[in-house]
């Protein structure tokens, strides 16, 4: 069914902190729109001061993460045809910022915690001589992890952070992927696993949220289990998903 000319209702969170509340908007749709197009139209025609973070509009920068009808998604990659189809007739489409992070304004959240944790992870420690050589299969496997666009949807979905706010005890799914990236480097000799463990419960989780929401389609379990640094990576995988589904 064509969406061209259809008037669609939205509820979008507006405001800052505890003063933020859902506000009603209506726009006329065009064929082929994504959710970000709708937010831009509302911003352009009705609310020029609406705060929304975006950049590439191509699913590569990870900037436009939000919760659409309660599901964490990239607004630029979420087609309105799909959202309209899943929304009950007569109900508005609801757009909120990511819940797990501090709210800044409207649809913008502060995700700086992720970068602060990343800075604490030791970089690759390889041979002093820079003529590093390893086979192409090992290079390809490490490259997979570098394709993460850092949209932080997996972090937002991880209930260890989203519901329990254990930001001081848990590195989060994105940074565990970063850890695995370094640990899987064939010439790396650093041991980073003890640094990100909870000292009391020794919980390290590579959460299912990464599998569900990663925009690049990672196959983490397969790649982790095939790495040569088996002891540390097995440590990660043994405790994987200890909390179950979010």
PDB file of C-alpha atoms in Angstrom:
ATOM      1  CA  UNK A   1       0.000   0.000   0.000  1.00  0.00           C
ATOM      2  CA  UNK A   2       1.333   3.412  -0.968  1.00  0.00           C
ATOM      3  CA  UNK A   3       1.998   5.863   1.869  1.00  0.00           C
ATOM      4  CA  UNK A   4       2.008   8.933  -0.373  1.00  0.00           C
ATOM      5  CA  UNK A   5      -0.481  11.491   0.954  1.00  0.00           C
ATOM      6  CA  UNK A   6      -1.186   9.557   4.166  1.00  0.00           C
ATOM      7  CA  UNK A   7      -1.368  11.755   7.273  1.00  0.00           C
ATOM      8  CA  UNK A   8       0.583  10.065  10.054  1.00  0.00           C
ATOM      9  CA  UNK A   9       0.505  10.955  13.749  1.00  0.00           C
ATOM     10  CA  UNK A  10       3.621  10.903  15.915  1.00  0.00           C
ATOM     11  CA  UNK A  11       4.454  11.265  19.577  1.00  0.00           C
ATOM     12  CA  UNK A  12       8.012  12.538  20.059  1.00  0.00           C
ATOM     13  CA  UNK A  13       9.768  13.236  23.340  1.00  0.00           C
ATOM     14  CA  UNK A  14      10.507  16.954  23.668  1.00  0.00           C
ATOM     15  CA  UNK A  15      12.304  18.886  26.363  1.00  0.00           C
ATOM     16  CA  UNK A  16      15.151  18.316  28.792  1.00  0.00           C
ATOM     17  CA  UNK A  17      15.515  16.080  31.835  1.00  0.00           C
ATOM     18  CA  UNK A  18      12.443  15.649  34.018  1.00  0.00           C
ATOM     19  CA  UNK A  19      10.663  18.384  32.072  1.00  0.00           C
ATOM     20  CA  UNK A  20      10.637  16.294  28.882  1.00  0.00           C
ATOM     21  CA  UNK A  21       7.288  14.960  27.701  1.00  0.00           C
ATOM     22  CA  UNK A  22       5.734  13.432  24.620  1.00  0.00           C
ATOM     23  CA  UNK A  23       4.276  15.914  22.161  1.00  0.00           C
ATOM     24  CA  UNK A  24       1.884  15.234  19.285  1.00  0.00           C
ATOM     25  CA  UNK A  25       2.755  15.895  15.642  1.00  0.00           C
ATOM     26  CA  UNK A  26       1.154  15.057  12.302  1.00  0.00           C
ATOM     27  CA  UNK A  27       2.716  15.158   8.854  1.00  0.00           C
ATOM     28  CA  UNK A  28       1.847  14.017   5.347  1.00  0.00           C
ATOM     29  CA  UNK A  29       3.994  11.119   4.197  1.00  0.00           C
ATOM     30  CA  UNK A  30       5.742  10.581   0.895  1.00  0.00           C
ATOM     31  CA  UNK A  31       6.642   7.264  -0.678  1.00  0.00           C
ATOM     32  CA  UNK A  32       9.978   5.779   0.404  1.00  0.00           C
ATOM     33  CA  UNK A  33      10.414   7.787   3.588  1.00  0.00           C
ATOM     34  CA  UNK A  34      12.378   6.578   6.592  1.00  0.00           C
ATOM     35  CA  UNK A  35      11.741   7.700  10.167  1.00  0.00           C
ATOM     36  CA  UNK A  36      14.553  10.250  10.018  1.00  0.00           C
ATOM     37  CA  UNK A  37      12.840  11.900   7.024  1.00  0.00           C
ATOM     38  CA  UNK A  38       9.735  12.350   9.140  1.00  0.00           C
ATOM     39  CA  UNK A  39      11.682  13.850  12.028  1.00  0.00           C
ATOM     40  CA  UNK A  40      13.381  16.233   9.604  1.00  0.00           C
ATOM     41  CA  UNK A  41      10.027  17.262   8.129  1.00  0.00           C
ATOM     42  CA  UNK A  42       8.634  17.962  11.590  1.00  0.00           C
ATOM     43  CA  UNK A  43      11.807  19.866  12.429  1.00  0.00           C
ATOM     44  CA  UNK A  44      11.624  21.887   9.209  1.00  0.00           C
ATOM     45  CA  UNK A  45       7.891  22.613   9.118  1.00  0.00           C
ATOM     46  CA  UNK A  46       6.837  22.695  12.782  1.00  0.00           C
ATOM     47  CA  UNK A  47       9.654  22.546  15.342  1.00  0.00           C
ATOM     48  CA  UNK A  48      12.909  24.131  14.098  1.00  0.00           C
ATOM     49  CA  UNK A  49      14.461  23.838  17.562  1.00  0.00           C
ATOM     50  CA  UNK A  50      13.933  20.067  17.810  1.00  0.00           C
ATOM     51  CA  UNK A  51      17.241  18.414  18.784  1.00  0.00           C
ATOM     52  CA  UNK A  52      18.162  15.287  16.832  1.00  0.00           C
ATOM     53  CA  UNK A  53      21.578  13.806  16.157  1.00  0.00           C
ATOM     54  CA  UNK A  54      22.317  12.565  12.636  1.00  0.00           C
ATOM     55  CA  UNK A  55      25.038  12.724  10.027  1.00  0.00           C
ATOM     56  CA  UNK A  56      25.266  10.346   7.054  1.00  0.00           C
ATOM     57  CA  UNK A  57      21.660   9.140   6.641  1.00  0.00           C
ATOM     58  CA  UNK A  58      23.089   5.917   5.252  1.00  0.00           C
ATOM     59  CA  UNK A  59      23.437   3.603   8.257  1.00  0.00           C
ATOM     60  CA  UNK A  60      27.192   4.167   8.503  1.00  0.00           C
ATOM     61  CA  UNK A  61      27.741   6.840  11.168  1.00  0.00           C
ATOM     62  CA  UNK A  62      25.544   5.432  13.962  1.00  0.00           C
ATOM     63  CA  UNK A  63      24.356   8.896  14.994  1.00  0.00           C
ATOM     64  CA  UNK A  64      20.571   8.686  14.686  1.00  0.00           C
ATOM     65  CA  UNK A  65      19.846   5.919  17.204  1.00  0.00           C
ATOM     66  CA  UNK A  66      16.445   6.176  18.899  1.00  0.00           C
ATOM     67  CA  UNK A  67      13.609   4.046  20.229  1.00  0.00           C
ATOM     68  CA  UNK A  68      10.793   3.746  17.703  1.00  0.00           C
ATOM     69  CA  UNK A  69       7.616   2.183  19.068  1.00  0.00           C
ATOM     70  CA  UNK A  70       9.743   0.895  21.942  1.00  0.00           C
ATOM     71  CA  UNK A  71      12.380  -0.759  19.750  1.00  0.00           C
ATOM     72  CA  UNK A  72      15.949   0.612  19.528  1.00  0.00           C
ATOM     73  CA  UNK A  73      16.666   1.342  15.862  1.00  0.00           C
ATOM     74  CA  UNK A  74      18.535   3.674  13.545  1.00  0.00           C
ATOM     75  CA  UNK A  75      16.030   6.241  12.301  1.00  0.00           C
ATOM     76  CA  UNK A  76      17.735   6.466   8.905  1.00  0.00           C
ATOM     77  CA  UNK A  77      17.452   2.711   8.337  1.00  0.00           C
ATOM     78  CA  UNK A  78      13.881   2.255   9.568  1.00  0.00           C
ATOM     79  CA  UNK A  79      11.384   2.481   6.719  1.00  0.00           C
ATOM     80  CA  UNK A  80       8.104   4.164   7.404  1.00  0.00           C
ATOM     81  CA  UNK A  81       6.285   1.436   5.477  1.00  0.00           C
ATOM     82  CA  UNK A  82       7.466  -1.078   8.098  1.00  0.00           C
ATOM     83  CA  UNK A  83       6.682   1.174  11.073  1.00  0.00           C
ATOM     84  CA  UNK A  84       3.206   2.060   9.792  1.00  0.00           C
ATOM     85  CA  UNK A  85       2.488  -1.641   9.246  1.00  0.00           C
ATOM     86  CA  UNK A  86       3.486  -2.550  12.821  1.00  0.00           C
ATOM     87  CA  UNK A  87       1.637   0.361  14.465  1.00  0.00           C
ATOM     88  CA  UNK A  88      -1.999  -0.367  15.430  1.00  0.00           C
ATOM     89  CA  UNK A  89      -4.551   1.542  13.390  1.00  0.00           C
ATOM     90  CA  UNK A  90      -5.353   4.913  14.902  1.00  0.00           C
ATOM     91  CA  UNK A  91      -2.288   4.881  17.145  1.00  0.00           C
ATOM     92  CA  UNK A  92       0.613   7.351  16.762  1.00  0.00           C
ATOM     93  CA  UNK A  93       4.189   6.283  16.108  1.00  0.00           C
ATOM     94  CA  UNK A  94       6.219   6.954  19.241  1.00  0.00           C
ATOM     95  CA  UNK A  95       9.825   8.142  19.058  1.00  0.00           C
ATOM     96  CA  UNK A  96      11.995   8.466  22.150  1.00  0.00           C
ATOM     97  CA  UNK A  97      15.743   8.863  22.768  1.00  0.00           C
ATOM     98  CA  UNK A  98      17.805   5.897  23.940  1.00  0.00           C
ATOM     99  CA  UNK A  99      16.798   5.099  27.507  1.00  0.00           C
ATOM    100  CA  UNK A 100      20.124   3.817  28.847  1.00  0.00           C
ATOM    101  CA  UNK A 101      22.023   7.083  28.454  1.00  0.00           C
ATOM    102  CA  UNK A 102      21.651  10.488  30.128  1.00  0.00           C
ATOM    103  CA  UNK A 103      19.071  12.589  28.338  1.00  0.00           C
ATOM    104  CA  UNK A 104      20.347  15.870  26.878  1.00  0.00           C
ATOM    105  CA  UNK A 105      17.401  17.276  24.923  1.00  0.00           C
ATOM    106  CA  UNK A 106      14.581  15.902  22.768  1.00  0.00           C
ATOM    107  CA  UNK A 107      16.025  12.883  20.895  1.00  0.00           C
ATOM    108  CA  UNK A 108      19.654  13.499  21.888  1.00  0.00           C
ATOM    109  CA  UNK A 109      21.453  11.544  24.618  1.00  0.00           C
ATOM    110  CA  UNK A 110      24.960  11.728  26.065  1.00  0.00           C
ATOM    111  CA  UNK A 111      26.878   8.622  24.942  1.00  0.00           C
ATOM    112  CA  UNK A 112      30.301   9.826  26.116  1.00  0.00           C
ATOM    113  CA  UNK A 113      30.483   7.007  28.712  1.00  0.00           C
ATOM    114  CA  UNK A 114      31.231   4.560  25.897  1.00  0.00           C
ATOM    115  CA  UNK A 115      34.290   6.533  24.802  1.00  0.00           C
ATOM    116  CA  UNK A 116      35.521   6.957  28.361  1.00  0.00           C
ATOM    117  CA  UNK A 117      35.440   3.191  28.891  1.00  0.00           C
ATOM    118  CA  UNK A 118      37.139   2.620  25.537  1.00  0.00           C
ATOM    119  CA  UNK A 119      40.050   4.785  26.644  1.00  0.00           C
ATOM    120  CA  UNK A 120      40.648   2.455  29.591  1.00  0.00           C
ATOM    121  CA  UNK A 121      41.148  -0.632  27.408  1.00  0.00           C
ATOM    122  CA  UNK A 122      44.816  -1.235  26.668  1.00  0.00           C
ATOM    123  CA  UNK A 123      45.742  -0.918  22.976  1.00  0.00           C
ATOM    124  CA  UNK A 124      47.330  -3.687  20.931  1.00  0.00           C
ATOM    125  CA  UNK A 125      50.711  -4.740  22.299  1.00  0.00           C
ATOM    126  CA  UNK A 126      52.699  -6.508  19.628  1.00  0.00           C
ATOM    127  CA  UNK A 127      56.336  -6.988  18.607  1.00  0.00           C
ATOM    128  CA  UNK A 128      58.561  -3.907  18.728  1.00  0.00           C
ATOM    129  CA  UNK A 129      59.645  -4.537  15.161  1.00  0.00           C
ATOM    130  CA  UNK A 130      56.941  -3.124  12.909  1.00  0.00           C
ATOM    131  CA  UNK A 131      57.251  -5.729  10.150  1.00  0.00           C
ATOM    132  CA  UNK A 132      54.206  -7.597  11.492  1.00  0.00           C
ATOM    133  CA  UNK A 133      53.055 -10.480   9.329  1.00  0.00           C
ATOM    134  CA  UNK A 134      50.026 -12.755   9.657  1.00  0.00           C
ATOM    135  CA  UNK A 135      47.746 -14.542   7.237  1.00  0.00           C
ATOM    136  CA  UNK A 136      44.776 -12.964   5.467  1.00  0.00           C
ATOM    137  CA  UNK A 137      42.197 -15.037   7.332  1.00  0.00           C
ATOM    138  CA  UNK A 138      43.375 -13.575  10.631  1.00  0.00           C
ATOM    139  CA  UNK A 139      43.303 -10.073   9.167  1.00  0.00           C
ATOM    140  CA  UNK A 140      39.761 -10.528   7.881  1.00  0.00           C
ATOM    141  CA  UNK A 141      38.547 -11.832  11.223  1.00  0.00           C
ATOM    142  CA  UNK A 142      39.865  -8.788  13.099  1.00  0.00           C
ATOM    143  CA  UNK A 143      38.479  -6.433  10.446  1.00  0.00           C
ATOM    144  CA  UNK A 144      34.947  -7.674  11.135  1.00  0.00           C
ATOM    145  CA  UNK A 145      35.063  -6.058  14.571  1.00  0.00           C
ATOM    146  CA  UNK A 146      36.231  -2.745  13.154  1.00  0.00           C
ATOM    147  CA  UNK A 147      33.034  -2.480  11.116  1.00  0.00           C
ATOM    148  CA  UNK A 148      31.021  -1.542  14.208  1.00  0.00           C
ATOM    149  CA  UNK A 149      29.503   1.908  13.551  1.00  0.00           C
ATOM    150  CA  UNK A 150      29.112   2.648  17.278  1.00  0.00           C
ATOM    151  CA  UNK A 151      25.405   3.350  17.159  1.00  0.00           C
ATOM    152  CA  UNK A 152      25.313   1.980  20.752  1.00  0.00           C
ATOM    153  CA  UNK A 153      21.952   0.290  20.218  1.00  0.00           C
ATOM    154  CA  UNK A 154      23.409  -2.874  21.734  1.00  0.00           C
ATOM    155  CA  UNK A 155      24.477  -0.924  24.825  1.00  0.00           C
ATOM    156  CA  UNK A 156      21.068   0.711  25.059  1.00  0.00           C
ATOM    157  CA  UNK A 157      19.400  -2.707  24.936  1.00  0.00           C
ATOM    158  CA  UNK A 158      21.694  -4.409  27.447  1.00  0.00           C
ATOM    159  CA  UNK A 159      19.601  -4.614  30.606  1.00  0.00           C
ATOM    160  CA  UNK A 160      22.700  -4.728  32.812  1.00  0.00           C
ATOM    161  CA  UNK A 161      23.075  -1.061  31.879  1.00  0.00           C
ATOM    162  CA  UNK A 162      19.554  -0.114  30.820  1.00  0.00           C
ATOM    163  CA  UNK A 163      17.689  -1.472  33.850  1.00  0.00           C
ATOM    164  CA  UNK A 164      20.379  -1.884  36.512  1.00  0.00           C
ATOM    165  CA  UNK A 165      22.694   1.019  35.576  1.00  0.00           C
ATOM    166  CA  UNK A 166      25.866  -0.932  36.417  1.00  0.00           C
ATOM    167  CA  UNK A 167      28.021   1.485  34.447  1.00  0.00           C
ATOM    168  CA  UNK A 168      30.839   1.293  37.000  1.00  0.00           C
ATOM    169  CA  UNK A 169      30.977  -2.517  36.925  1.00  0.00           C
ATOM    170  CA  UNK A 170      30.408  -3.466  33.296  1.00  0.00           C
ATOM    171  CA  UNK A 171      32.161  -2.361  30.099  1.00  0.00           C
ATOM    172  CA  UNK A 172      29.080  -2.841  27.922  1.00  0.00           C
ATOM    173  CA  UNK A 173      28.601  -4.856  24.700  1.00  0.00           C
ATOM    174  CA  UNK A 174      30.314  -2.358  22.406  1.00  0.00           C
ATOM    175  CA  UNK A 175      33.486  -2.296  24.458  1.00  0.00           C
ATOM    176  CA  UNK A 176      33.495  -6.071  24.794  1.00  0.00           C
ATOM    177  CA  UNK A 177      33.521  -6.170  21.004  1.00  0.00           C
ATOM    178  CA  UNK A 178      36.453  -3.752  21.141  1.00  0.00           C
ATOM    179  CA  UNK A 179      38.148  -6.019  23.676  1.00  0.00           C
ATOM    180  CA  UNK A 180      37.602  -9.043  21.442  1.00  0.00           C
ATOM    181  CA  UNK A 181      39.013  -7.082  18.484  1.00  0.00           C
ATOM    182  CA  UNK A 182      42.255  -6.509  20.359  1.00  0.00           C
ATOM    183  CA  UNK A 183      42.366  -9.988  21.891  1.00  0.00           C
ATOM    184  CA  UNK A 184      41.943 -11.605  18.476  1.00  0.00           C
ATOM    185  CA  UNK A 185      44.863  -9.791  16.922  1.00  0.00           C
ATOM    186  CA  UNK A 186      47.275 -12.642  16.116  1.00  0.00           C
ATOM    187  CA  UNK A 187      50.364 -10.747  17.344  1.00  0.00           C
ATOM    188  CA  UNK A 188      48.866  -9.151  20.449  1.00  0.00           C
ATOM    189  CA  UNK A 189      50.295 -10.268  23.797  1.00  0.00           C
ATOM    190  CA  UNK A 190      48.287  -8.105  26.203  1.00  0.00           C
ATOM    191  CA  UNK A 191      45.793  -9.652  28.653  1.00  0.00           C
ATOM    192  CA  UNK A 192      42.881  -7.250  29.117  1.00  0.00           C
ATOM    193  CA  UNK A 193      40.198  -9.587  30.444  1.00  0.00           C
ATOM    194  CA  UNK A 194      40.957  -9.138  34.185  1.00  0.00           C
ATOM    195  CA  UNK A 195      40.564  -5.374  33.861  1.00  0.00           C
ATOM    196  CA  UNK A 196      36.946  -5.508  32.736  1.00  0.00           C
ATOM    197  CA  UNK A 197      35.770  -8.213  35.139  1.00  0.00           C
ATOM    198  CA  UNK A 198      33.564  -7.397  38.081  1.00  0.00           C
ATOM    199  CA  UNK A 199      35.877  -8.186  40.988  1.00  0.00           C
ATOM    200  CA  UNK A 200      33.082  -9.707  43.091  1.00  0.00           C
ATOM    201  CA  UNK A 201      31.123 -11.792  40.614  1.00  0.00           C
ATOM    202  CA  UNK A 202      33.652 -12.048  37.750  1.00  0.00           C
ATOM    203  CA  UNK A 203      30.900 -11.438  35.251  1.00  0.00           C
ATOM    204  CA  UNK A 204      31.928 -10.681  31.700  1.00  0.00           C
ATOM    205  CA  UNK A 205      29.120 -10.690  29.157  1.00  0.00           C
ATOM    206  CA  UNK A 206      29.091 -10.557  25.395  1.00  0.00           C
ATOM    207  CA  UNK A 207      25.412  -9.778  25.279  1.00  0.00           C
ATOM    208  CA  UNK A 208      22.849 -11.091  22.789  1.00  0.00           C
ATOM    209  CA  UNK A 209      22.030  -7.440  22.203  1.00  0.00           C
ATOM    210  CA  UNK A 210      25.094  -7.182  19.976  1.00  0.00           C
ATOM    211  CA  UNK A 211      23.707  -9.957  17.804  1.00  0.00           C
ATOM    212  CA  UNK A 212      20.241  -8.406  17.713  1.00  0.00           C
ATOM    213  CA  UNK A 213      21.101  -4.778  17.059  1.00  0.00           C
ATOM    214  CA  UNK A 214      24.552  -4.636  15.452  1.00  0.00           C
ATOM    215  CA  UNK A 215      24.100  -2.904  12.116  1.00  0.00           C
ATOM    216  CA  UNK A 216      26.897  -4.800  10.374  1.00  0.00           C
ATOM    217  CA  UNK A 217      25.703  -8.360  11.014  1.00  0.00           C
ATOM    218  CA  UNK A 218      28.534  -9.623  13.202  1.00  0.00           C
ATOM    219  CA  UNK A 219      28.928 -13.356  13.771  1.00  0.00           C
ATOM    220  CA  UNK A 220      30.603 -12.949  17.145  1.00  0.00           C
ATOM    221  CA  UNK A 221      30.352 -16.426  18.626  1.00  0.00           C
ATOM    222  CA  UNK A 222      31.873 -18.084  15.576  1.00  0.00           C
ATOM    223  CA  UNK A 223      34.765 -15.631  15.367  1.00  0.00           C
ATOM    224  CA  UNK A 224      35.529 -15.641  19.068  1.00  0.00           C
ATOM    225  CA  UNK A 225      35.615 -19.411  19.324  1.00  0.00           C
ATOM    226  CA  UNK A 226      38.024 -19.684  16.418  1.00  0.00           C
ATOM    227  CA  UNK A 227      40.674 -17.350  17.813  1.00  0.00           C
ATOM    228  CA  UNK A 228      44.090 -18.585  18.913  1.00  0.00           C
ATOM    229  CA  UNK A 229      44.007 -16.771  22.279  1.00  0.00           C
ATOM    230  CA  UNK A 230      41.568 -19.371  23.520  1.00  0.00           C
ATOM    231  CA  UNK A 231      42.024 -18.985  27.259  1.00  0.00           C
ATOM    232  CA  UNK A 232      40.964 -15.350  27.571  1.00  0.00           C
ATOM    233  CA  UNK A 233      38.251 -15.552  24.930  1.00  0.00           C
ATOM    234  CA  UNK A 234      36.819 -18.733  26.405  1.00  0.00           C
ATOM    235  CA  UNK A 235      36.644 -16.804  29.666  1.00  0.00           C
ATOM    236  CA  UNK A 236      34.440 -14.264  27.934  1.00  0.00           C
ATOM    237  CA  UNK A 237      32.272 -16.802  26.171  1.00  0.00           C
ATOM    238  CA  UNK A 238      31.741 -19.016  29.243  1.00  0.00           C
ATOM    239  CA  UNK A 239      30.046 -16.141  31.008  1.00  0.00           C
ATOM    240  CA  UNK A 240      28.230 -14.912  27.909  1.00  0.00           C
ATOM    241  CA  UNK A 241      24.514 -14.161  28.419  1.00  0.00           C
ATOM    242  CA  UNK A 242      24.637 -15.008  32.128  1.00  0.00           C
ATOM    243  CA  UNK A 243      21.682 -12.733  32.723  1.00  0.00           C
ATOM    244  CA  UNK A 244      19.595 -14.190  29.889  1.00  0.00           C
ATOM    245  CA  UNK A 245      17.392 -12.201  27.542  1.00  0.00           C
ATOM    246  CA  UNK A 246      16.820  -8.450  28.092  1.00  0.00           C
TER     247      UNK A 246
END
